[in-house]
Amino acid sequence: MLPEFLPDSYSRYKEDTNVFATWLTNTAKACGHTSRDTTQIASSDPMNEAPASVRLKGNARKEAKANESSRPLPVVLPSTKHTLSTGDIITQAGIIAIHKKPAIKVPLVIQGVLRRAIRARKRCTLWFQNMTSESNKEEYEASNSSHQHFIHVLERALEILEPCFEKCKPAASKAKQPGSADNHQVPELSSSISNRFENLEVEDTADQNLDINGSEAAVSTMPTTKLPQNKNKVVTIYELERSMEVDLQFRVYCFFEDLHRVREFLIQTWQRFADGKIDLVTASLVTNVTLALVRESEERMKHSSPKLDHEDSYNSIASVIHPVPDIADSREGIRAMLQSTTLDKLVFRSTFVSMLKTIELLDRDKKKISPSSMIPISHLYLITATVLPKGYENVVADDHFLTLFLLDSMDLVIMGLMEKRDQEARRAGRIAPLPSYVPPTAFLDEITKGLTSAMFTGNITVTSAFQSRLLVDMQNILGDRIEQAYKQLRHQGAASLAALGNKWKPGSCMEPPMPEGNPQQWISDWGSVEASKKAILVSLAVHSVVKENLMVGYKQAKMALYESDEQDEIFSANGPLSFLGGMSTGLERIQSSSDPAFLHNHNPVYCGLEKLNILTAMENVGVDLSNYLCSLAPMAHLYNALRQTGLLTVSWPALDEAIELNMSLLFNGTLPTTAHQINSRYLLCMKCPVTAFARNHRGQKPDWQAVMKKLDFAHASAESSKHLRAYLDGTDSPEKFLHSMVKESRHTPSKRGRATSQLEMLTQLRDFLPQCVARLEVDRVTLSRQCARLFRLIRSAFKTRLGIEHVKEGVEFGEAFGKWNYITVMLAFDEAFPPRHSRPPTQHQVDGESQLAIAAEVTRNFISEVKSEPPIQPFDVVAATDRERSHYENLQMPRSTQRFMERL
C-alpha cells in the first residue's frame, strides 16, 4: 500500500491523541482500573487492511537482529477501535500517577505526541480567537469553546502525569551519514510565514522520534511474551470521542497550514532553479507531482464531509474557517472580500479575488471570444473606497500578471471547444473525417489543467487558487528570466529535430504534415521499420507541438482578425458585478498581452515537462539507434585509449559527458588507464567470457566468430527513465511515480525504520532527478551518428595508408557494419598493446604508421570539424506560426470553425 504523500497534519494530530488515549487506557487497566463500557466503532482484519507497523520486543527483537534485520519487523494483528470520552482522561491519568507498585513511567514518545497534539490545537484555538476579534464572533464561539475544553483536558492530563515522566538520556552526537534521511532539508513553516500569521507558535515538523501509531501504542502495553507468538490477540485502540463535523474547522485549518508548508517547499525549489542549483526539468517535475498530490489531498478533504463536497470547493472549504463574502451584487461584499488580515493570507484570499473577478466577468455561455481586457483589482479598491492594505503595490502587480495569464488561458478553453465541435460534426457526418492518425498534443501540466478548468466551469477550487499563487511566486522569483524556460524548450525542440533529420511539408486543417524523403532511406537510416516509425513520430510531435504550436498560432490568428480598438463590454446588464459598469467607465483596464507566446513564456512548469517529454522520447530513439549502429560504445573505448596514450590531446566534450554519465555501463565503473585494463575492459564490453583472461587460456583470443554472435549487447533506457515515461504517459499515478523514483534513488533509510515523511520523499526526488536529467540530455542520436561517421573515416584511412580493409565493399550496411566497429577497435588494440601489460601505455609503443596513431590523427581532425559546426538556435515559434490575414480568410475550414471565426 502506498503512503499518503502530502503532509496531512490533521491526520497526524488526530493519531497523536489516539496514541495517547490508547496508551493511557491500556496502562490504567494494567494498574487495575476498570473502565466503563466504551463504544466499539470499528474493527480491522489483517487480511483486508495493511498491517500496522509494530515494534518487536524481547526475544522477537533479538531474533530480528540475529537475522541481520536493521529495521523493526511488522506484526500483523487484528484490532478493534473504541471511543473514549474526555471525562475518562483525567481519571485514568490520576490512577497511573498514584500507582506505586510498580511506579509507571510515561515513555518519551508518549510525552512527545501529547505535547505535539496540544501545540497544534493551541495554534488552531489562537487562530479562532483572532477570528472572533476580527469578524464573526458568534459563528465560531461554540467551536472555539469546544477546542479550549479539549485542550484543557489534555493539558490537565499532562500536568498530572508529569511526575511520572521518563527522563531523556543524553546521547553522544553522531555525524550524519551522507544520504541519510536527516540530511534532506524539509521546509518547516518558515519565519516569514510565521510572521504573516502574527507569530503564531509553529510546531517542529521534524519530530523524527515521534513515529508511533495506535497499534504500536497498544502493543507496547502488552506483555512481551504475547508478541509475536499470539497472532490471534486482538489489539484494542482507543479514539477520543470527537466527530468529524466537530473537528471540521480544525481539519480545514490544518489543511491550509499544510498548503503553506508545501508552498514554502516549492518556493525553495524554484529559488534553487533561479540560483542554478537544479535544472528546469527537475523543478518542473517536482512542482507538477506536488500539485497533483495537493489536488488529490483536496479531493479527500471534500469527500470527508458533505458540507465540503461542492464543485466550487474554495467557497465550501475556506468558509469553514473564514467567511467568503458574495461579491456579485453588493459593494459591501467586495469590500469584505478585499480585507487583508492574517486570516485572508492563510486562505490565499487576494489570489482568489483576482481569479474570481476575472472569471465572473467572462462570457459564461462560452459562445464568444474571451475579452481582450479586464478590470484590475485596483478598480475594486477604488470603487468601494476600501482602505489600501499593507503591500498594496504587490497585490496590484500580482493581480496584473495573473489576469494576463487567465485571459490567455481562456484562449485554450476556446480552442478546446472548437476541437470538440469539430469532433461532434465529424461523428455526425457533417464534415469529412481526419486521416487515421492521432495528432500529437502538448503535455497538460497541473497549472494549465487547473486554471483552464476554472475558466471553463467558473468553479474555483482551493487547488486552483494555490496554483495561481504559485504561478505568481514563480514570476516574482524569476522575474524577466522566467522566459528562459520557454527558450530552453524551443532550443531542445530545435536540437532534437536537427538530430532526427526529418523535414516536414506543411499541412492544412484537414491533413497532417508529411515528412519529406524516401521510406526506404528512413529504414536504412534507423535500421528497421519500427525504429524509423518511432523516430518519425517523435519528429512529428516536436514539429507540431513545439515549432508550430497551436496556441501561439491561434492567438496570432485572433490578433490578426480581431482588430477592434474599442474596449470589450464585460459588464452585461443583468450579469455579475453589473453595478460596477458605470463606476468603471474611463478607468484603465488590463489589456490582453500582445505576446502570442505569453502563456508558454510565463509557465516554466509546462516548459520543463514538455522538455522532459522530448528528452525521454529522444533517449528511446537514441537507444535504438545506438544498438543498430554499434558505434558509441567502441568509440568511447577507442577515444579513451587515444587520450591515455597522449596521442589525442584535444577533448570531445559531448563524448566526455556521455562517458562520465555511463561509466558503469561502458567501463565497469572507472576509466581504464593501463594497457591491460584497456584491453580487458574492452573485451568485457564485447561480452567476451571471463575464461579468455585466464593465464592457462588456450586457443585464439578472442574467438571472432563467437564475438560476432555475442554482440547482441544492447544499450537500454535506465529504470528511472522508464518511470519518467510512465508518469508522462499517465500510466503511473503521481503517488506510484514518486514511490518508484524514491526507491530507484536507493536512498538510505533511517536506522530506526522511521517511515519517510511526505516532504522528505519530494525532497529526495528533487535531489535524485538532476542525475537522471543529465543522462537524458546526452544526445545519443547525434553522438551515435557522429561516431559511426568517424569509424568510416578511420577505416578509410587504414585502407589508404596501411592497406588494411576491415569491411568488404558494399557490406557497410546493416547489422554487420555496426559489429565491425567493435572489430576495428579490437584489431587496433591488439597491435598497440601486447597482452598482459599492466603499465600505462606510452607513445613509443604506438608511434609511426600504426592503426592507433592514424586513428588519433583522423579523430583530431574530426573533433575540430565538429567543434566548428554552428550552434543550434531555438525555434522562432512566433515566426513559424505567423500568417497574413488573407491566409485565414481564404482557408478551407469546417463550417463550425468558420462560424466561430466569423464571431471574431
XYZ file of N, CA and C in Angstrom, residues 346-526:
543
model
N -3.880 33.371 5.023
C -3.827 31.925 5.186
C -4.603 31.220 4.083
N -5.735 31.772 3.678
C -6.600 31.097 2.697
C -6.385 31.638 1.278
N -5.260 32.337 1.035
C -4.904 32.838 -0.312
C -6.023 33.709 -0.893
N -6.537 34.638 -0.061
C -7.712 35.403 -0.455
C -7.440 36.340 -1.634
N -6.302 37.050 -1.661
C -6.071 38.009 -2.753
C -5.977 37.291 -4.094
N -5.363 36.098 -4.105
C -5.296 35.326 -5.349
C -6.687 34.894 -5.777
N -7.480 34.476 -4.806
C -8.860 34.076 -5.109
C -9.659 35.234 -5.694
N -9.487 36.438 -5.147
C -10.232 37.593 -5.668
C -9.825 37.885 -7.110
N -8.533 37.805 -7.429
C -8.083 38.038 -8.802
C -8.724 37.042 -9.759
N -8.782 35.783 -9.342
C -9.416 34.776 -10.192
C -10.910 35.031 -10.310
N -11.540 35.355 -9.171
C -12.998 35.486 -9.145
C -13.489 36.625 -10.019
N -12.860 37.791 -9.909
C -13.369 38.930 -10.695
C -13.133 38.710 -12.193
N -12.079 37.961 -12.556
C -11.845 37.676 -13.969
C -12.843 36.651 -14.486
N -13.065 35.596 -13.713
C -13.977 34.537 -14.154
C -15.422 35.028 -14.180
N -15.818 35.812 -13.175
C -17.198 36.292 -13.112
C -17.546 37.193 -14.300
N -16.550 37.919 -14.816
C -16.830 38.860 -15.900
C -16.650 38.254 -17.284
N -16.286 36.971 -17.357
C -16.200 36.309 -18.657
C -17.593 35.943 -19.142
N -17.705 35.781 -20.437
C -18.979 35.375 -21.012
C -19.255 33.934 -20.615
N -20.229 33.717 -19.766
C -20.433 32.396 -19.193
C -20.944 31.371 -20.196
N -21.568 31.804 -21.322
C -22.089 30.802 -22.251
C -21.015 30.267 -23.185
N -19.810 30.850 -23.115
C -18.657 30.355 -23.862
C -18.881 30.361 -25.374
N -19.758 31.214 -25.856
C -20.014 31.243 -27.298
C -19.269 32.364 -27.990
N -18.693 33.245 -27.251
C -17.976 34.360 -27.843
C -16.512 34.313 -27.450
N -15.741 35.106 -28.187
C -14.320 35.191 -27.890
C -14.127 35.790 -26.505
N -13.115 35.337 -25.810
C -12.846 35.887 -24.490
C -12.457 37.349 -24.617
N -12.783 38.185 -23.626
C -12.475 39.609 -23.730
C -10.974 39.849 -23.816
N -10.616 40.914 -24.512
C -9.195 41.244 -24.650
C -8.740 42.189 -23.550
N -9.637 42.523 -22.615
C -9.262 43.388 -21.497
C -10.061 42.995 -20.263
N -9.584 43.431 -19.103
C -10.236 43.079 -17.848
C -9.915 44.161 -16.830
N -10.843 44.387 -15.891
C -10.587 45.391 -14.865
C -9.538 44.856 -13.891
N -8.642 45.692 -13.419
C -7.670 45.256 -12.415
C -8.287 45.280 -11.024
N -7.627 44.658 -10.084
C -8.138 44.626 -8.715
C -8.136 46.018 -8.091
N -7.289 46.909 -8.611
C -7.239 48.267 -8.071
C -8.572 48.987 -8.248
N -9.350 48.614 -9.314
C -10.669 49.230 -9.501
C -11.583 48.901 -8.336
N -11.499 47.678 -7.850
C -12.373 47.270 -6.761
C -12.066 48.059 -5.495
N -10.782 48.305 -5.227
C -10.412 49.132 -4.076
C -10.918 50.553 -4.254
N -10.775 51.077 -5.483
C -11.157 52.467 -5.742
C -12.665 52.648 -5.656
N -13.412 51.746 -6.300
C -14.861 51.893 -6.382
C -15.522 51.705 -5.020
N -14.977 50.790 -4.204
C -15.599 50.503 -2.907
C -14.979 51.303 -1.772
N -14.025 52.180 -2.100
C -13.368 53.024 -1.097
C -12.795 52.191 0.053
N -12.207 51.056 -0.296
C -11.601 50.182 0.699
C -10.217 50.704 1.080
N -9.898 50.615 2.360
C -8.577 51.050 2.826
C -7.506 50.161 2.192
N -6.505 50.797 1.610
C -5.459 50.038 0.929
C -4.640 49.260 1.953
N -4.415 47.976 1.694
C -3.691 47.155 2.669
C -2.186 47.367 2.571
N -1.484 46.888 3.562
C -0.035 46.878 3.506
C 0.411 45.958 2.369
N 1.363 46.429 1.575
C 1.794 45.640 0.420
C 0.847 45.744 -0.750
N 0.076 46.850 -0.820
C -0.914 47.036 -1.885
C -0.276 46.962 -3.272
N 0.924 47.527 -3.432
C 1.586 47.516 -4.738
C 1.843 46.089 -5.209
N 2.220 45.228 -4.278
C 2.447 43.823 -4.653
C 1.150 43.134 -5.047
N 0.070 43.455 -4.341
C -1.230 42.866 -4.672
C -1.641 43.260 -6.080
N -1.460 44.535 -6.435
C -1.827 45.020 -7.764
C -0.950 44.378 -8.841
N 0.354 44.287 -8.578
C 1.268 43.689 -9.563
C 0.950 42.209 -9.763
N 0.681 41.503 -8.675
C 0.344 40.086 -8.791
C -0.954 39.901 -9.562
N -1.932 40.762 -9.286
C -3.213 40.668 -9.993
C -3.032 40.944 -11.488
N -2.196 41.896 -11.837
C -1.966 42.224 -13.246
C -1.411 41.019 -13.996
N -0.402 40.374 -13.416
C 0.193 39.207 -14.070
C -0.808 38.057 -14.155
N -1.509 37.787 -13.060
C -2.427 36.656 -13.049
C -3.593 36.880 -14.011
N -4.064 38.120 -14.117
C -5.153 38.421 -15.045
C -4.714 38.177 -16.490
N -3.516 38.607 -16.846
C -2.991 38.339 -18.194
C -2.944 36.841 -18.464
N -2.503 36.083 -17.485
C -2.384 34.641 -17.669
C -3.767 34.003 -17.826
N -4.737 34.464 -17.040
C -6.078 33.891 -17.119
C -6.760 34.236 -18.434
N -6.532 35.452 -18.950
C -7.119 35.825 -20.233
C -6.610 34.918 -21.348
N -5.315 34.624 -21.326
C -4.776 33.722 -22.348
C -5.191 32.280 -22.092
N -5.417 31.923 -20.837
C -5.909 30.575 -20.545
C -7.294 30.363 -21.144
N -8.080 31.446 -21.206
C -9.398 31.325 -21.815
C -9.287 30.977 -23.297
N -8.210 31.418 -23.938
C -7.998 31.041 -25.338
C -7.835 29.525 -25.470
N -7.173 28.902 -24.488
C -7.056 27.440 -24.510
C -8.429 26.782 -24.388
N -9.296 27.372 -23.560
C -10.650 26.847 -23.417
C -11.392 26.933 -24.747
N -11.285 28.081 -25.423
C -11.949 28.270 -26.709
C -11.436 27.257 -27.727
N -10.116 27.044 -27.746
C -9.551 26.071 -28.677
C -10.099 24.669 -28.404
N -10.231 24.329 -27.144
C -10.793 23.030 -26.801
C -12.227 22.889 -27.251
N -13.018 23.973 -27.119
C -14.407 23.945 -27.568
C -14.501 23.809 -29.081
N -13.624 24.487 -29.797
C -13.596 24.364 -31.265
C -13.320 22.922 -31.678
N -12.340 22.300 -31.032
C -11.995 20.925 -31.361
C -13.152 19.990 -31.032
N -13.826 20.244 -29.900
C -14.952 19.402 -29.517
C -16.090 19.522 -30.532
N -16.368 20.734 -31.009
C -17.431 20.923 -32.005
C -17.084 20.222 -33.313
N -15.821 20.297 -33.711
C -15.407 19.629 -34.946
C -15.538 18.115 -34.817
N -15.187 17.570 -33.643
C -15.327 16.127 -33.444
C -16.787 15.703 -33.514
N -17.675 16.512 -32.932
C -19.104 16.188 -32.994
C -19.603 16.256 -34.425
N -19.112 17.234 -35.209
C -19.521 17.347 -36.605
C -19.008 16.158 -37.415
N -17.815 15.668 -37.110
C -17.286 14.504 -37.834
C -18.104 13.255 -37.507
N -18.439 13.102 -36.225
C -19.232 11.935 -35.852
C -20.610 11.963 -36.506
N -21.156 13.179 -36.683
C -22.472 13.320 -37.315
C -22.394 13.268 -38.834
N -21.207 13.239 -39.392
C -21.053 13.165 -40.842
C -21.196 14.482 -41.557
N -21.192 15.584 -40.804
C -21.355 16.895 -41.460
C -20.060 17.359 -42.115
N -18.902 16.891 -41.632
C -17.629 17.217 -42.258
C -16.821 15.937 -42.398
N -15.857 15.965 -43.318
C -15.055 14.774 -43.601
C -14.196 14.413 -42.397
N -14.017 13.128 -42.135
C -13.152 12.729 -41.008
C -11.680 12.986 -41.322
N -10.914 13.155 -40.279
C -9.469 13.316 -40.440
C -8.839 11.975 -40.809
N -7.655 11.995 -41.399
C -6.943 10.733 -41.654
C -6.735 9.963 -40.351
N -6.535 8.665 -40.482
C -6.459 7.794 -39.291
C -5.109 7.915 -38.599
N -4.897 9.009 -37.939
C -3.708 9.177 -37.111
C -4.087 10.038 -35.922
N -3.377 9.856 -34.852
C -3.637 10.634 -33.637
C -2.676 11.810 -33.619
N -3.170 13.035 -33.759
C -2.266 14.191 -33.776
C -1.616 14.373 -32.418
N -0.337 14.706 -32.385
C 0.334 14.922 -31.098
C -0.228 16.142 -30.394
N -0.285 16.085 -29.089
C -0.804 17.201 -28.297
C 0.220 17.608 -27.252
N 0.095 18.850 -26.802
C 1.008 19.365 -25.776
C 0.730 18.672 -24.448
N 1.775 18.556 -23.633
C 1.605 17.975 -22.301
C 0.784 18.930 -21.442
N -0.159 18.365 -20.710
C -1.051 19.183 -19.889
C -0.540 19.173 -18.449
N 0.158 20.230 -18.062
C 0.677 20.317 -16.701
C -0.446 20.662 -15.733
N -0.186 20.513 -14.441
C -1.220 20.713 -13.427
C -1.714 22.154 -13.387
N -0.841 23.127 -13.617
C -1.273 24.527 -13.575
C -2.219 24.815 -14.735
N -1.837 24.410 -15.943
C -2.702 24.623 -17.102
C -4.019 23.884 -16.926
N -3.941 22.654 -16.449
C -5.151 21.850 -16.252
C -6.088 22.513 -15.238
N -5.532 22.964 -14.130
C -6.359 23.546 -13.078
C -6.978 24.873 -13.459
N -6.196 25.753 -14.091
C -6.709 27.084 -14.412
C -7.665 27.062 -15.597
N -7.417 26.237 -16.608
C -8.369 26.154 -17.718
C -9.688 25.542 -17.252
N -9.612 24.593 -16.308
C -10.843 24.029 -15.758
C -11.635 25.099 -15.011
N -10.941 25.939 -14.244
C -11.629 27.025 -13.530
C -12.252 28.011 -14.501
N -11.530 28.314 -15.587
C -12.066 29.264 -16.569
C -13.274 28.678 -17.292
N -13.257 27.386 -17.542
C -14.351 26.757 -18.287
C -15.596 26.580 -17.432
N -15.416 26.089 -16.219
C -16.565 25.788 -15.367
C -17.011 26.964 -14.519
N -16.099 27.908 -14.279
C -16.410 29.006 -13.373
C -16.262 28.625 -11.913
N -15.819 27.397 -11.632
C -15.668 26.920 -10.261
C -14.208 27.016 -9.836
N -13.956 27.709 -8.743
C -12.598 27.867 -8.221
C -12.418 26.905 -7.057
N -11.410 26.073 -7.168
C -11.081 25.139 -6.093
C -9.927 25.707 -5.269
N -9.704 25.119 -4.112
C -8.551 25.525 -3.310
C -7.267 25.255 -4.090
N -7.235 24.135 -4.811
C -6.043 23.788 -5.587
C -5.769 24.808 -6.670
N -6.803 25.248 -7.389
C -6.578 26.229 -8.457
C -6.135 27.573 -7.871
N -6.662 27.955 -6.705
C -6.187 29.181 -6.062
C -4.731 29.026 -5.635
N -4.377 27.836 -5.130
C -2.992 27.562 -4.741
C -2.071 27.568 -5.963
N -2.534 26.999 -7.073
C -1.744 27.015 -8.306
C -1.504 28.441 -8.787
N -2.521 29.274 -8.707
C -2.371 30.675 -9.110
C -1.361 31.393 -8.221
N -1.439 31.102 -6.929
C -0.484 31.715 -6.002
C 0.943 31.284 -6.336
N 1.120 30.014 -6.654
C 2.445 29.505 -7.001
C 2.936 30.109 -8.316
N 2.027 30.285 -9.259
C 2.390 30.896 -10.536
C 2.942 32.299 -10.312
N 2.290 33.044 -9.439
C 2.770 34.385 -9.103
C 4.113 34.306 -8.377
N 4.254 33.332 -7.489
C 5.533 33.157 -6.774
C 6.676 32.923 -7.756
N 6.453 32.070 -8.750
C 7.499 31.788 -9.740
C 7.854 33.045 -10.520
N 6.838 33.836 -10.869
C 7.081 35.091 -11.574
C 7.919 36.036 -10.719
N 7.598 36.107 -9.435
C 8.340 37.003 -8.545
C 9.778 36.533 -8.323
N 9.977 35.220 -8.273
C 11.328 34.686 -8.068
C 12.189 34.870 -9.303
N 11.651 34.545 -10.470
C 12.446 34.517 -11.701
C 12.488 35.861 -12.411
N 11.455 36.692 -12.240
C 11.443 37.991 -12.912
C 11.505 37.841 -14.431
N 12.331 38.636 -15.066
C 12.459 38.576 -16.526
C 13.047 37.255 -17.005
N 13.736 36.553 -16.103
C 14.358 35.287 -16.503
C 13.339 34.167 -16.675
N 12.085 34.432 -16.351
C 11.078 33.376 -16.463
C 10.927 32.906 -17.903
N 11.203 33.796 -18.879
C 11.070 33.422 -20.286
C 12.187 32.502 -20.749
N 13.238 32.355 -19.954
C 14.320 31.450 -20.333
C 13.853 29.992 -20.356
N 12.822 29.681 -19.582
C 12.311 28.311 -19.571
C 11.758 27.941 -20.951
N 10.978 28.838 -21.551
C 10.431 28.559 -22.883
C 11.545 28.538 -23.926
N 12.562 29.359 -23.718
C 13.701 29.334 -24.636
C 14.406 27.984 -24.567
N 14.534 27.431 -23.357
C 15.133 26.099 -23.226
C 14.322 25.056 -23.984
N 13.001 25.127 -23.873
C 12.144 24.172 -24.580
C 12.313 24.320 -26.084
N 12.318 25.553 -26.580
C 12.458 25.779 -28.031
C 13.827 25.311 -28.524
N 14.850 25.487 -27.695
C 16.194 25.029 -28.091
C 16.249 23.507 -28.116
N 15.639 22.862 -27.108
C 15.620 21.401 -27.105
C 14.853 20.865 -28.308
N 13.760 21.528 -28.667
C 12.997 21.118 -29.843
C 13.814 21.237 -31.114
N 14.522 22.346 -31.259
C 15.338 22.553 -32.459
C 16.471 21.538 -32.529
N 17.115 21.274 -31.392
C 18.213 20.311 -31.370
C 17.711 18.907 -31.695
N 16.551 18.549 -31.171
C 16.013 17.214 -31.426
C 15.597 17.050 -32.883
N 14.965 18.073 -33.436
C 14.546 17.990 -34.835
C 15.760 17.904 -35.759
N 16.815 18.642 -35.425
C 18.043 18.574 -36.222
C 18.680 17.188 -36.117
N 18.654 16.593 -34.922
C 19.240 15.262 -34.745
C 18.462 14.204 -35.499
N 17.135 14.320 -35.503
C 16.307 13.329 -36.188
C 16.388 13.465 -37.702
N 16.611 14.701 -38.168
C 16.881 14.913 -39.585
C 15.671 14.968 -40.489
N 14.447 14.902 -39.951
C 13.260 14.945 -40.803
C 12.874 16.376 -41.133
N 12.472 16.598 -42.365
C 11.882 17.868 -42.768
C 10.423 17.615 -43.111
N 9.584 18.603 -42.784
C 8.145 18.382 -42.879
C 7.504 19.313 -43.891
N 6.634 18.729 -44.728
C 5.829 19.531 -45.639
C 4.677 20.126 -44.844
N 4.321 21.371 -45.123
C 3.229 21.985 -44.355
C 1.916 21.260 -44.579
N 1.123 21.139 -43.495
C -0.185 20.503 -43.588
C -1.283 21.535 -43.723
N -2.508 21.121 -43.453
C -3.669 22.013 -43.516
C -4.621 21.624 -42.410
N -5.812 22.262 -42.420
C -6.798 21.944 -41.385
C -7.237 20.486 -41.466
N -7.245 19.923 -42.681
C -7.790 18.592 -42.879
C -6.719 17.522 -43.033
N -5.472 17.910 -43.231
C -4.422 16.931 -43.467
C -3.236 17.199 -42.556
N -2.625 16.140 -42.056
C -1.457 16.337 -41.204
C -0.232 16.665 -42.041
N 0.797 17.257 -41.434
C 2.051 17.470 -42.164
C 2.679 16.129 -42.525
N 3.397 16.099 -43.642
C 4.025 14.861 -44.110
C 5.533 15.028 -44.156
N 6.290 13.977 -43.786
C 7.753 14.081 -43.835
C 8.263 13.976 -45.265
N 9.322 14.701 -45.549
C 9.963 14.599 -46.850
C 10.917 13.402 -46.849
N 11.192 12.881 -48.035
C 12.174 11.800 -48.133
C 11.573 10.490 -48.577
N 12.453 9.488 -48.678
C 12.103 8.160 -49.175
C 11.975 7.185 -48.005
N 10.849 6.456 -47.910
C 10.702 5.498 -46.801
C 11.834 4.478 -46.728
N 12.368 4.068 -47.883
C 13.487 3.112 -47.852
C 14.710 3.734 -47.193
N 14.901 5.034 -47.445
C 16.032 5.715 -46.823
C 15.844 5.836 -45.318
N 14.596 6.044 -44.879
C 14.329 6.126 -43.437
C 14.693 4.805 -42.763
N 14.304 3.695 -43.393
C 14.615 2.381 -42.827
C 16.126 2.166 -42.781
N 16.808 2.609 -43.848
C 18.266 2.484 -43.875
C 18.908 3.306 -42.773
N 18.360 4.493 -42.523
C 18.932 5.384 -41.504
C 18.729 4.861 -40.085
N 17.615 4.165 -39.850
C 17.264 3.783 -38.481
C 17.341 2.282 -38.227
